[in-house]
CSV table of N, CA, C and O in Angstrom, one decimal:
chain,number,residue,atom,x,y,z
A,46,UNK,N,-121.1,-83.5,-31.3
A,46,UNK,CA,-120.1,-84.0,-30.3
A,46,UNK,C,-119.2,-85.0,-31.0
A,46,UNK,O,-118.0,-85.2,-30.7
A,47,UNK,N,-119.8,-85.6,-31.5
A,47,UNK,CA,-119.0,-86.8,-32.5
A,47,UNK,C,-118.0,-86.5,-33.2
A,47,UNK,O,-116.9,-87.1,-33.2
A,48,UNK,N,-118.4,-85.5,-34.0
A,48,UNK,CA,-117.5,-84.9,-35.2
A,48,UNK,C,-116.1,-84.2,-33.9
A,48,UNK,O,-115.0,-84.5,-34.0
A,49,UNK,N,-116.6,-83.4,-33.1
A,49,UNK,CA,-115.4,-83.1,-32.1
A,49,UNK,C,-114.0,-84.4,-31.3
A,49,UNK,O,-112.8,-84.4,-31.0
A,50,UNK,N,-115.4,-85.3,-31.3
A,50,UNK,CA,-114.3,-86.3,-30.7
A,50,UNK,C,-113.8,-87.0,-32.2
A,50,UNK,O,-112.7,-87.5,-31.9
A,51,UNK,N,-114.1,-87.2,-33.3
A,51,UNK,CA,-113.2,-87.4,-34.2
A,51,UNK,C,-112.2,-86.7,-34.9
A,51,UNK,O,-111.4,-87.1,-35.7
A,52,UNK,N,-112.3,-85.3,-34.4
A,52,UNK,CA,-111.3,-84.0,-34.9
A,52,UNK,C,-110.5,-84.4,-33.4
A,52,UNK,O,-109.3,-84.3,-33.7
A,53,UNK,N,-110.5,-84.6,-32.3
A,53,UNK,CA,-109.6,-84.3,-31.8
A,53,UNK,C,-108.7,-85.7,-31.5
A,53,UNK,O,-107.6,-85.6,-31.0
A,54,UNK,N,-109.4,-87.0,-32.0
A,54,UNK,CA,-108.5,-88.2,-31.9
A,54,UNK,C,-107.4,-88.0,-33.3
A,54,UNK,O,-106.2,-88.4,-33.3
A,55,UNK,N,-107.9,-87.5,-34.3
A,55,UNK,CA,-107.3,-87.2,-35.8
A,55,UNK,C,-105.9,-86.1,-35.2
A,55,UNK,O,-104.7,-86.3,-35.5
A,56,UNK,N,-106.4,-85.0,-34.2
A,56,UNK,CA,-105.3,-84.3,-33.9
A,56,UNK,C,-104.0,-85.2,-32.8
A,56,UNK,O,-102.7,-85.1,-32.9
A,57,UNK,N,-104.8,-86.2,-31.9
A,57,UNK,CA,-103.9,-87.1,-31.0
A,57,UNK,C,-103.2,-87.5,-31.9
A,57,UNK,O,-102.0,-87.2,-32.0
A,58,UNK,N,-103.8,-88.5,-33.1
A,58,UNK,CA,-103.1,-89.0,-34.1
A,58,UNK,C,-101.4,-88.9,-34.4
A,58,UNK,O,-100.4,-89.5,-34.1
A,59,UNK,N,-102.0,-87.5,-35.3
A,59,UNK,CA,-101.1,-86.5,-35.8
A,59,UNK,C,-99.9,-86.5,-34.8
A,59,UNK,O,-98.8,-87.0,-35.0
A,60,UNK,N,-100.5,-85.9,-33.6
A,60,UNK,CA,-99.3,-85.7,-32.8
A,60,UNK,C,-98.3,-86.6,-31.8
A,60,UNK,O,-97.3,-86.3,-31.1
A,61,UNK,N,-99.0,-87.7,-32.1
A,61,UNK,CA,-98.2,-88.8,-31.9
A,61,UNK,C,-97.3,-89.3,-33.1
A,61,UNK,O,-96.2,-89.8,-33.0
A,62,UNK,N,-97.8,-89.1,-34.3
A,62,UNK,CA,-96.7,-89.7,-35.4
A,62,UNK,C,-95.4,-88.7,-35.1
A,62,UNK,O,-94.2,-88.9,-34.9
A,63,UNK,N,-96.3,-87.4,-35.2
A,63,UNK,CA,-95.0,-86.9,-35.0
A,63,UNK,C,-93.6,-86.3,-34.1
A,63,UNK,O,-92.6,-85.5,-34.3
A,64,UNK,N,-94.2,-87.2,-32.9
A,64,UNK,CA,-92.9,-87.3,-31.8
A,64,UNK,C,-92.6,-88.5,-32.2
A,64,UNK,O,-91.5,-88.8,-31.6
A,65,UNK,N,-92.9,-89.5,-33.0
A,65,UNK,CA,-92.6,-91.1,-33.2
A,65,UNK,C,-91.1,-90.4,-33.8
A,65,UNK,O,-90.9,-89.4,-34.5
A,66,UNK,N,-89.9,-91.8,-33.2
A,66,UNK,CA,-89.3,-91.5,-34.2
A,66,UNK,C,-88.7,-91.5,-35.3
A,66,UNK,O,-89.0,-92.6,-35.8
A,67,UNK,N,-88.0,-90.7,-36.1
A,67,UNK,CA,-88.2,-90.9,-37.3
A,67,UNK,C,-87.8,-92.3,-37.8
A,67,UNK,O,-86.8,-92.7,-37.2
A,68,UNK,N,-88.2,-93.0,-38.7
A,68,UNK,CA,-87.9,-94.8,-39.1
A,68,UNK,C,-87.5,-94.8,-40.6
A,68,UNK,O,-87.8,-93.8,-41.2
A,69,UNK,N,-86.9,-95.7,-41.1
A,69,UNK,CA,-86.5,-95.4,-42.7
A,69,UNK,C,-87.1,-96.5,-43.1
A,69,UNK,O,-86.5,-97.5,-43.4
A,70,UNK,N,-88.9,-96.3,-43.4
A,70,UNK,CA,-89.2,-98.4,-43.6
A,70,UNK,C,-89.0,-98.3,-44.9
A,70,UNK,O,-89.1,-97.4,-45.7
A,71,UNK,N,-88.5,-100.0,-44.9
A,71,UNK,CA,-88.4,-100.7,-46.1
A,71,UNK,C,-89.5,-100.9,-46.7
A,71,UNK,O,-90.3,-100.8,-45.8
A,72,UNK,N,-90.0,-101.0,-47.6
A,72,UNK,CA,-91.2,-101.4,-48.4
A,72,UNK,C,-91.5,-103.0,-47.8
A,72,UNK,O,-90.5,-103.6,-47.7
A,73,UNK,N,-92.6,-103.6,-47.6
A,73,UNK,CA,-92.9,-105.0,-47.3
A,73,UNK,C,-92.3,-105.8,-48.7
A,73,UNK,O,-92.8,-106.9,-48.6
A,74,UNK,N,-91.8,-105.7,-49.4
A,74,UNK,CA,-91.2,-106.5,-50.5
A,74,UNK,C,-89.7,-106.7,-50.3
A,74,UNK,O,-89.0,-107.7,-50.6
A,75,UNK,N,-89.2,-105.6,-49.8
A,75,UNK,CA,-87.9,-105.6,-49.3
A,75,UNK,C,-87.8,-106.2,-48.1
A,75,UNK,O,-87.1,-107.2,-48.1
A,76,UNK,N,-88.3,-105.8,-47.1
A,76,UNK,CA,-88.3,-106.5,-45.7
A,76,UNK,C,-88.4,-108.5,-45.9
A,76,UNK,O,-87.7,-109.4,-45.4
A,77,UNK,N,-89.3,-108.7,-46.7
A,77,UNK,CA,-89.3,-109.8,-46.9
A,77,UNK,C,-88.6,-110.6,-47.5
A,77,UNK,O,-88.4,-111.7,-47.1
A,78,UNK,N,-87.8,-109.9,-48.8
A,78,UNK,CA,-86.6,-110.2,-49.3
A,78,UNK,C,-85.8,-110.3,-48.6
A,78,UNK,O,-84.9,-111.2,-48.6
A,79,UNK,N,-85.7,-109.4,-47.9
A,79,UNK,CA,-83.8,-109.7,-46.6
A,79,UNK,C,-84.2,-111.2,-46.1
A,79,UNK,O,-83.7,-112.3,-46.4
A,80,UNK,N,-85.5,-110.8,-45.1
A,80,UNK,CA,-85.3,-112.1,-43.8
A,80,UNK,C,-85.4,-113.8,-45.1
A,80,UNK,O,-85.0,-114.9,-44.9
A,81,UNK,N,-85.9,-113.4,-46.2
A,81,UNK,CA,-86.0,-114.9,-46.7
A,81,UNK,C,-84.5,-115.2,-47.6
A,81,UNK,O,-84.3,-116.2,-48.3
A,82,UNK,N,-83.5,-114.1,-47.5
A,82,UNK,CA,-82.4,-114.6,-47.9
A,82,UNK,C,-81.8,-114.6,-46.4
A,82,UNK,O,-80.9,-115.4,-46.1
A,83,UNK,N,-82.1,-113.9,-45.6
A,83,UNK,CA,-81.5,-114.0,-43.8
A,83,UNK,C,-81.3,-115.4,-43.1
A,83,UNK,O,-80.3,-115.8,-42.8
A,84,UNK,N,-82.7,-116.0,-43.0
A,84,UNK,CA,-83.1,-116.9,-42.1
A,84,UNK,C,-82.4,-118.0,-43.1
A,84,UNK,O,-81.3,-118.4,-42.7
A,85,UNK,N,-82.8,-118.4,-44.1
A,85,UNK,CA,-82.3,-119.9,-44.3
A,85,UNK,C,-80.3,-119.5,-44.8
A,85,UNK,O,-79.5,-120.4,-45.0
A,86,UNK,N,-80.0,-118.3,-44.8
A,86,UNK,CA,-78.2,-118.3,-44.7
A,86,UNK,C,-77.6,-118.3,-43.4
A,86,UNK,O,-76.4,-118.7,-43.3
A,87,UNK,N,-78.5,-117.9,-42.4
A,87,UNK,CA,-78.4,-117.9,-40.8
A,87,UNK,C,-78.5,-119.4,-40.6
A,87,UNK,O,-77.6,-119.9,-39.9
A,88,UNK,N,-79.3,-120.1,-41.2
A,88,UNK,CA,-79.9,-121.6,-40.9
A,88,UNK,C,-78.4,-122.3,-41.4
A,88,UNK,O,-77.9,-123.1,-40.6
A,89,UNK,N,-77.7,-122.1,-42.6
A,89,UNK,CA,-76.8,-122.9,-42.9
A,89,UNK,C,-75.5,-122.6,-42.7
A,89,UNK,O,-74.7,-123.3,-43.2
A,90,UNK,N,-75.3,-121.9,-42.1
A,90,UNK,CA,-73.8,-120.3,-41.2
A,90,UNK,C,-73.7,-122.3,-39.9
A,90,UNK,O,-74.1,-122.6,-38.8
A,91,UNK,N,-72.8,-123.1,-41.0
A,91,UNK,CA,-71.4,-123.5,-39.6
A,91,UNK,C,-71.0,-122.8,-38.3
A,91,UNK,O,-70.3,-123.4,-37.6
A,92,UNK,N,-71.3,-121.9,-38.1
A,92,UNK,CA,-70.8,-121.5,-37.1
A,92,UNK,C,-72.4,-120.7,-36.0
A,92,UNK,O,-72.3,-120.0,-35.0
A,93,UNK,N,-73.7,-121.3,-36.6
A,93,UNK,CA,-74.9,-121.9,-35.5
A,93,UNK,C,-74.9,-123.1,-35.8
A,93,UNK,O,-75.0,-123.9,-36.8
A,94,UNK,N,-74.6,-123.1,-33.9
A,94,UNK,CA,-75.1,-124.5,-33.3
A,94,UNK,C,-76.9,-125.0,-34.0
A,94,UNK,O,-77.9,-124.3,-34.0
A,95,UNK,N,-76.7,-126.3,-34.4
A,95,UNK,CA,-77.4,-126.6,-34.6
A,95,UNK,C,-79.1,-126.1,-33.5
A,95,UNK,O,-80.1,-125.5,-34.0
A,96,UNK,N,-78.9,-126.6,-32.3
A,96,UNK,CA,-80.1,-126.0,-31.5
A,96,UNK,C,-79.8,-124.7,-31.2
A,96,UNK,O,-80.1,-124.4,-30.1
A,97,UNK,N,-79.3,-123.8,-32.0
A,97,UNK,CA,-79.5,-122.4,-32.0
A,97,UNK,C,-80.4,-121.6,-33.3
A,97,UNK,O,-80.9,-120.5,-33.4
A,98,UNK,N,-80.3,-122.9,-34.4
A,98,UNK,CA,-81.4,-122.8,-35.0
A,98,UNK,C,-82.4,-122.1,-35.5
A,98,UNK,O,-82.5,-121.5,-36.6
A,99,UNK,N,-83.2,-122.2,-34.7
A,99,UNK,CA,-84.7,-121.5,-34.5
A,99,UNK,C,-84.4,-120.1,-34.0
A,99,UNK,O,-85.4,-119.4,-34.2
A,100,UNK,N,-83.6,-119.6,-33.6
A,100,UNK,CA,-83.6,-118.3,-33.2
A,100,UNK,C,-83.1,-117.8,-34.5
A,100,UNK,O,-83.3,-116.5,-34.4
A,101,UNK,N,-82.6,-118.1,-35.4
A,101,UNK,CA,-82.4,-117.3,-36.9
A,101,UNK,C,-83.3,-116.5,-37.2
A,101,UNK,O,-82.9,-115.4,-37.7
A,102,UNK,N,-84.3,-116.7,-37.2
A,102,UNK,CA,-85.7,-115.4,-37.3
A,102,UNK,C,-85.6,-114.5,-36.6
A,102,UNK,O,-85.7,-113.4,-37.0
A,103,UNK,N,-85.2,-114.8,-35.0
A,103,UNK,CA,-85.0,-113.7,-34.2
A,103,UNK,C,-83.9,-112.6,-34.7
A,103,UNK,O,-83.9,-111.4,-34.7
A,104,UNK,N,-82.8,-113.9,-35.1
A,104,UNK,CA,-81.7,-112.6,-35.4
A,104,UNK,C,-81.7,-111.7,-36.4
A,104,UNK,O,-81.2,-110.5,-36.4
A,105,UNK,N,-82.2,-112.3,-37.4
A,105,UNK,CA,-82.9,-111.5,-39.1
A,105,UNK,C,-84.0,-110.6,-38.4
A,105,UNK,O,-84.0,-109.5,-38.9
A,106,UNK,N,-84.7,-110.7,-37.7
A,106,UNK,CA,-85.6,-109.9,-37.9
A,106,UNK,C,-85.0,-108.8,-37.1
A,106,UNK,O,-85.4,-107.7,-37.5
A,107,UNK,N,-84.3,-108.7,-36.1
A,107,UNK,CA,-83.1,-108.1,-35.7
A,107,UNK,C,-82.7,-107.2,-36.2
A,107,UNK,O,-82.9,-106.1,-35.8
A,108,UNK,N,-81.7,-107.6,-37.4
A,108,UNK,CA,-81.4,-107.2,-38.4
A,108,UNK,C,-82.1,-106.3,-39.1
A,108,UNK,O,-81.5,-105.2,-39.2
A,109,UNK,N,-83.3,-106.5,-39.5
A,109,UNK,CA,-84.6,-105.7,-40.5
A,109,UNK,C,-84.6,-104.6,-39.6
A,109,UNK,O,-84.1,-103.5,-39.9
A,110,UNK,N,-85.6,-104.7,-38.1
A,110,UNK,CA,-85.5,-103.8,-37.6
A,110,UNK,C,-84.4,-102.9,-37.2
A,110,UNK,O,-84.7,-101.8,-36.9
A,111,UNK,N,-83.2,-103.1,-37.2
A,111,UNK,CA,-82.5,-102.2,-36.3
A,111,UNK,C,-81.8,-101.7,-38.0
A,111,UNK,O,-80.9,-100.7,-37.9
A,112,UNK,N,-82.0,-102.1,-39.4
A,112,UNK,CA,-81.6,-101.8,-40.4
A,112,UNK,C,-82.5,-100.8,-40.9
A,112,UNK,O,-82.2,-99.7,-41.6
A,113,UNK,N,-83.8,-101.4,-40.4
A,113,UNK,CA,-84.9,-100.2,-40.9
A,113,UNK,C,-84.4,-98.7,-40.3
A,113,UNK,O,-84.5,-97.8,-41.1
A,114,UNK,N,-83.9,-98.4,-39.2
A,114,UNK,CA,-83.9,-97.4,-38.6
A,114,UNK,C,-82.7,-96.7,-39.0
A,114,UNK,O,-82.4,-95.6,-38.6
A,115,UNK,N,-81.9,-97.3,-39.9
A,115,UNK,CA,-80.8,-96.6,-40.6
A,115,UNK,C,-81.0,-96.2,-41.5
A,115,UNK,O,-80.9,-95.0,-41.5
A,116,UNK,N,-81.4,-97.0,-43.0
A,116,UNK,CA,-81.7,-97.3,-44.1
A,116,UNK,C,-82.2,-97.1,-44.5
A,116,UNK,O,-83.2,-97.9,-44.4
A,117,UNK,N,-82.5,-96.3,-45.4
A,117,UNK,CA,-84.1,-96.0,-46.4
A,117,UNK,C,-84.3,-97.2,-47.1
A,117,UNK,O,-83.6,-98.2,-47.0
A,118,UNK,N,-85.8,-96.9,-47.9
A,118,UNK,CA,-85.9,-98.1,-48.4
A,118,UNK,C,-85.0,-98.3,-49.8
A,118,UNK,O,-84.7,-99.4,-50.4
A,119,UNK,N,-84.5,-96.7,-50.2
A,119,UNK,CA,-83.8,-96.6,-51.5
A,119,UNK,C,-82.0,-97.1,-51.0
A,119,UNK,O,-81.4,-97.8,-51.8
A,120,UNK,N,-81.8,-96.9,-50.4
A,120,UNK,CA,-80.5,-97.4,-49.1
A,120,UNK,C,-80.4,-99.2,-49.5
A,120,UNK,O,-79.6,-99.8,-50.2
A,121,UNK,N,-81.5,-99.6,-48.9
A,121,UNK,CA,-81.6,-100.7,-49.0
A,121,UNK,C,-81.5,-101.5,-50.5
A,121,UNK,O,-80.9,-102.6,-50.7
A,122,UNK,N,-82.1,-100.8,-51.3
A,122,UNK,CA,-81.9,-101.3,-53.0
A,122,UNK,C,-80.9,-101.0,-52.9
A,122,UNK,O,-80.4,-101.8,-52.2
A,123,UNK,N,-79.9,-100.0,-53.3
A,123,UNK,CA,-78.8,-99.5,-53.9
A,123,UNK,C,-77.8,-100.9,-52.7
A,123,UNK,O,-77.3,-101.8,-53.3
A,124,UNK,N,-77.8,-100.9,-51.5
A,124,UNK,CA,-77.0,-102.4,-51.1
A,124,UNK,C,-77.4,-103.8,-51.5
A,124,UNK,O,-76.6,-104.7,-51.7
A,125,UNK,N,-78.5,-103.8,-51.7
A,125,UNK,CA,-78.9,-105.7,-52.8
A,125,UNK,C,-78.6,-105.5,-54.0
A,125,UNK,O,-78.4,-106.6,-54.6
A,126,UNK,N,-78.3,-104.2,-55.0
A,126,UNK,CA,-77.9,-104.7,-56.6
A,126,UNK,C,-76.6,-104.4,-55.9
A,126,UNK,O,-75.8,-105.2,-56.1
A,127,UNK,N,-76.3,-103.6,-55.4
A,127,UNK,CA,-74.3,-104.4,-55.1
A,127,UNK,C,-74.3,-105.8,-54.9
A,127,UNK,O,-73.9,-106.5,-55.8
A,128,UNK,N,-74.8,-106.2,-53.6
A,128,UNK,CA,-74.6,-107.7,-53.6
A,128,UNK,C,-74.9,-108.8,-54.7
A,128,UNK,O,-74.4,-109.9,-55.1
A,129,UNK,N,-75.8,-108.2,-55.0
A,129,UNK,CA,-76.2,-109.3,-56.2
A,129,UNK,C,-75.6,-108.9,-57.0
A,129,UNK,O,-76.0,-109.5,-58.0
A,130,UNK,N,-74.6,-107.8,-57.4
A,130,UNK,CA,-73.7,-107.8,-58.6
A,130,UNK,C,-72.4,-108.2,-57.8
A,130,UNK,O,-71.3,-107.8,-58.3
A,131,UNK,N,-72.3,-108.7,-57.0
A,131,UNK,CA,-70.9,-109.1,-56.2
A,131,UNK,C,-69.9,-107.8,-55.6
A,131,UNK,O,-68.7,-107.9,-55.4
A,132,UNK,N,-70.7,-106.4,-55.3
A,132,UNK,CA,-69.9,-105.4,-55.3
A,132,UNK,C,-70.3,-105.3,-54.0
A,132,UNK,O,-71.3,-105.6,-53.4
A,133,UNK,N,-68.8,-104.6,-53.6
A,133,UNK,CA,-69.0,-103.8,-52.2
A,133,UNK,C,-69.8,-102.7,-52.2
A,133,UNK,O,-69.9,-102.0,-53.2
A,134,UNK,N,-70.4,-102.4,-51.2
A,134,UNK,CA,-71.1,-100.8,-50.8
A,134,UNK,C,-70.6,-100.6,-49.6
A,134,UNK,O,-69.9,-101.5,-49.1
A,135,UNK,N,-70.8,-99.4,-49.1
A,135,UNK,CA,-70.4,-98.4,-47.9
A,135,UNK,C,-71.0,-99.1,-46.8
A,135,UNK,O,-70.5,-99.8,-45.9
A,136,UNK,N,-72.4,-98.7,-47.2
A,136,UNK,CA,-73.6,-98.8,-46.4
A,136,UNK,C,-73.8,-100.7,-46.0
A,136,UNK,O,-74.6,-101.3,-45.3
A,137,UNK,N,-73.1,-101.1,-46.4
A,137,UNK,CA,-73.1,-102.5,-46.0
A,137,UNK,C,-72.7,-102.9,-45.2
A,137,UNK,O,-73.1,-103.7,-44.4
A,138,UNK,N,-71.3,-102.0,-45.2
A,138,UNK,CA,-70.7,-102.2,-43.9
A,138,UNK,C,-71.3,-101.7,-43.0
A,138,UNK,O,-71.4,-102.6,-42.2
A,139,UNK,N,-71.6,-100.8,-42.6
A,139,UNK,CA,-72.3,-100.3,-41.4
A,139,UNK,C,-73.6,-100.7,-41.2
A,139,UNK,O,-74.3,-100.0,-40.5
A,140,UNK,N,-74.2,-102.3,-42.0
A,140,UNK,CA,-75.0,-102.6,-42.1
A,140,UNK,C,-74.3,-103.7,-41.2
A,140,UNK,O,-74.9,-103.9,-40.2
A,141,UNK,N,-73.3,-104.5,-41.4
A,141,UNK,CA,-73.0,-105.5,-40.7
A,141,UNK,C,-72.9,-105.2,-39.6
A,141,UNK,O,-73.2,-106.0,-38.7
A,142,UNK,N,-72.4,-103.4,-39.2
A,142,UNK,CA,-71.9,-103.6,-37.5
A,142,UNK,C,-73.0,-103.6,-36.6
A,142,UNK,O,-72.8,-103.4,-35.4
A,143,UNK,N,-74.4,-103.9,-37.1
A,143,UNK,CA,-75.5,-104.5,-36.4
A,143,UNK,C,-75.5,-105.9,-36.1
A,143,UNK,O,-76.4,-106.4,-35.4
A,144,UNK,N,-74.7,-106.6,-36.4
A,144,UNK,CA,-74.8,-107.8,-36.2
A,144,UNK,C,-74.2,-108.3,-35.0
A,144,UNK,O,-74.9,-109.1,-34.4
A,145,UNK,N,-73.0,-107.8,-34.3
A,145,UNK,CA,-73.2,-108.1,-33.0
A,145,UNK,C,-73.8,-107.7,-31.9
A,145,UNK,O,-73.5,-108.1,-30.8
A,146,UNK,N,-74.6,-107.1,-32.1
A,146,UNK,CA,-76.1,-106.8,-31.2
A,146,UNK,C,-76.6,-107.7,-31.2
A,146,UNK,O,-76.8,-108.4,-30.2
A,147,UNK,N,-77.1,-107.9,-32.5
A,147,UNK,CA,-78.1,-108.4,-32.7
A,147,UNK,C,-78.0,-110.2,-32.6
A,147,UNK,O,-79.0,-110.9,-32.4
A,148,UNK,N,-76.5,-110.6,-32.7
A,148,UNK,CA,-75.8,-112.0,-32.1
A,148,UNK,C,-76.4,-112.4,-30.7
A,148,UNK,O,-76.9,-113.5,-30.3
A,149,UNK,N,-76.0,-110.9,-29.9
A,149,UNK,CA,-76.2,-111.0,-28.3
A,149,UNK,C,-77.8,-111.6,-27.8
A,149,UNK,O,-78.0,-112.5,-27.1
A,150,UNK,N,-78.8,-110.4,-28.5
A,150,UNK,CA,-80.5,-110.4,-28.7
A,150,UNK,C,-80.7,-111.7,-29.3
A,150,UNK,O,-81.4,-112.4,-28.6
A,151,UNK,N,-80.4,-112.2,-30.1
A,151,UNK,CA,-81.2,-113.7,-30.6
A,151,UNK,C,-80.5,-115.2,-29.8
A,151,UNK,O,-81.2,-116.1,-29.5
A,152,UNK,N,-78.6,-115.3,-29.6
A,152,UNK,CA,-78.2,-116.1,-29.5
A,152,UNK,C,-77.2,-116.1,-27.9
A,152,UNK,O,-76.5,-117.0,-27.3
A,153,UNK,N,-77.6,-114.7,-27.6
A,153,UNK,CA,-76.9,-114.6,-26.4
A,153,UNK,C,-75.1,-114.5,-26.4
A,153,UNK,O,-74.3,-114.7,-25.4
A,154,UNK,N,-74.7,-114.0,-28.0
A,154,UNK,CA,-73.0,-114.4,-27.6
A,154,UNK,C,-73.0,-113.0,-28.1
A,154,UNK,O,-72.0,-112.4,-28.2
C-alpha cells in the first residue's frame, strides 16, 4: 500500500510540474548578483525618496521575478557581459520595460 501511495504522489508530482508554468530560472548565483547590484543602485537612484527606501528589495526582487519568467538563465549572462562591457543588448531593453510595473508593486507610482 505504501509503495502505491508513493507511486501515485510521484505521479501528482509530475503532473503538477507539468501544468506549472513554464519559468526561465536564473541560477541562485545570478539571482543574487542582480538584486546585490539592484538594491544598493535602487538605494542610491536620487530620484527614491529617501523613506521609500526599504522597499528597494521589493522592487529588485520584482525585477528578478518578473525577469525570471522572460529570461533564461543564458539570457541573463549574455545581458551582464554587455553591461559590464558597457554595451547595449536587445534583451535589456525589454528587460527595463518591467520596471514600471514593478515601480507601481514596490513604490505605488
Amino acid at each position: 500500500m505504501r509503495q502505491i501511495l508513493t507511486s501515485s504522489a510521484a505521479l501528482i508530482a509530475a503532473l503538477l510540474l507539468s501544468l506549472a508554468p513554464a519559468q526561465a530560472q536564473w541560477s541562485m548565483s545570478q539571482r543574487g548578483k542582480f538584486l546585490s547590484d539592484c538594491i544598493p543602485a535602487c538605494e542610491a537612484n536620487p530620484n527614491v525618496h529617501a523613506s521609500k527606501k526599504p522597499q528597494c528589495a521589493m522592487f529588485c526582487n520584482c525585477l528578478a521575478n518578473e525577469g525570471e519568467k522572460m529570461f533564461t538563465s543564458a539570457d541573463f549572462q549574455e545581458m551582464d557581459d554587455a553591461a559590464r562591457a558597457g554595451r547595449d543588448h536587445p534583451k535589456t531593453q525589454q528587460f527595463h520595460g518591467l520596471v514600471p510595473a514593478c515601480n507601481q508593486s514596490a513604490f505605488g507610482q
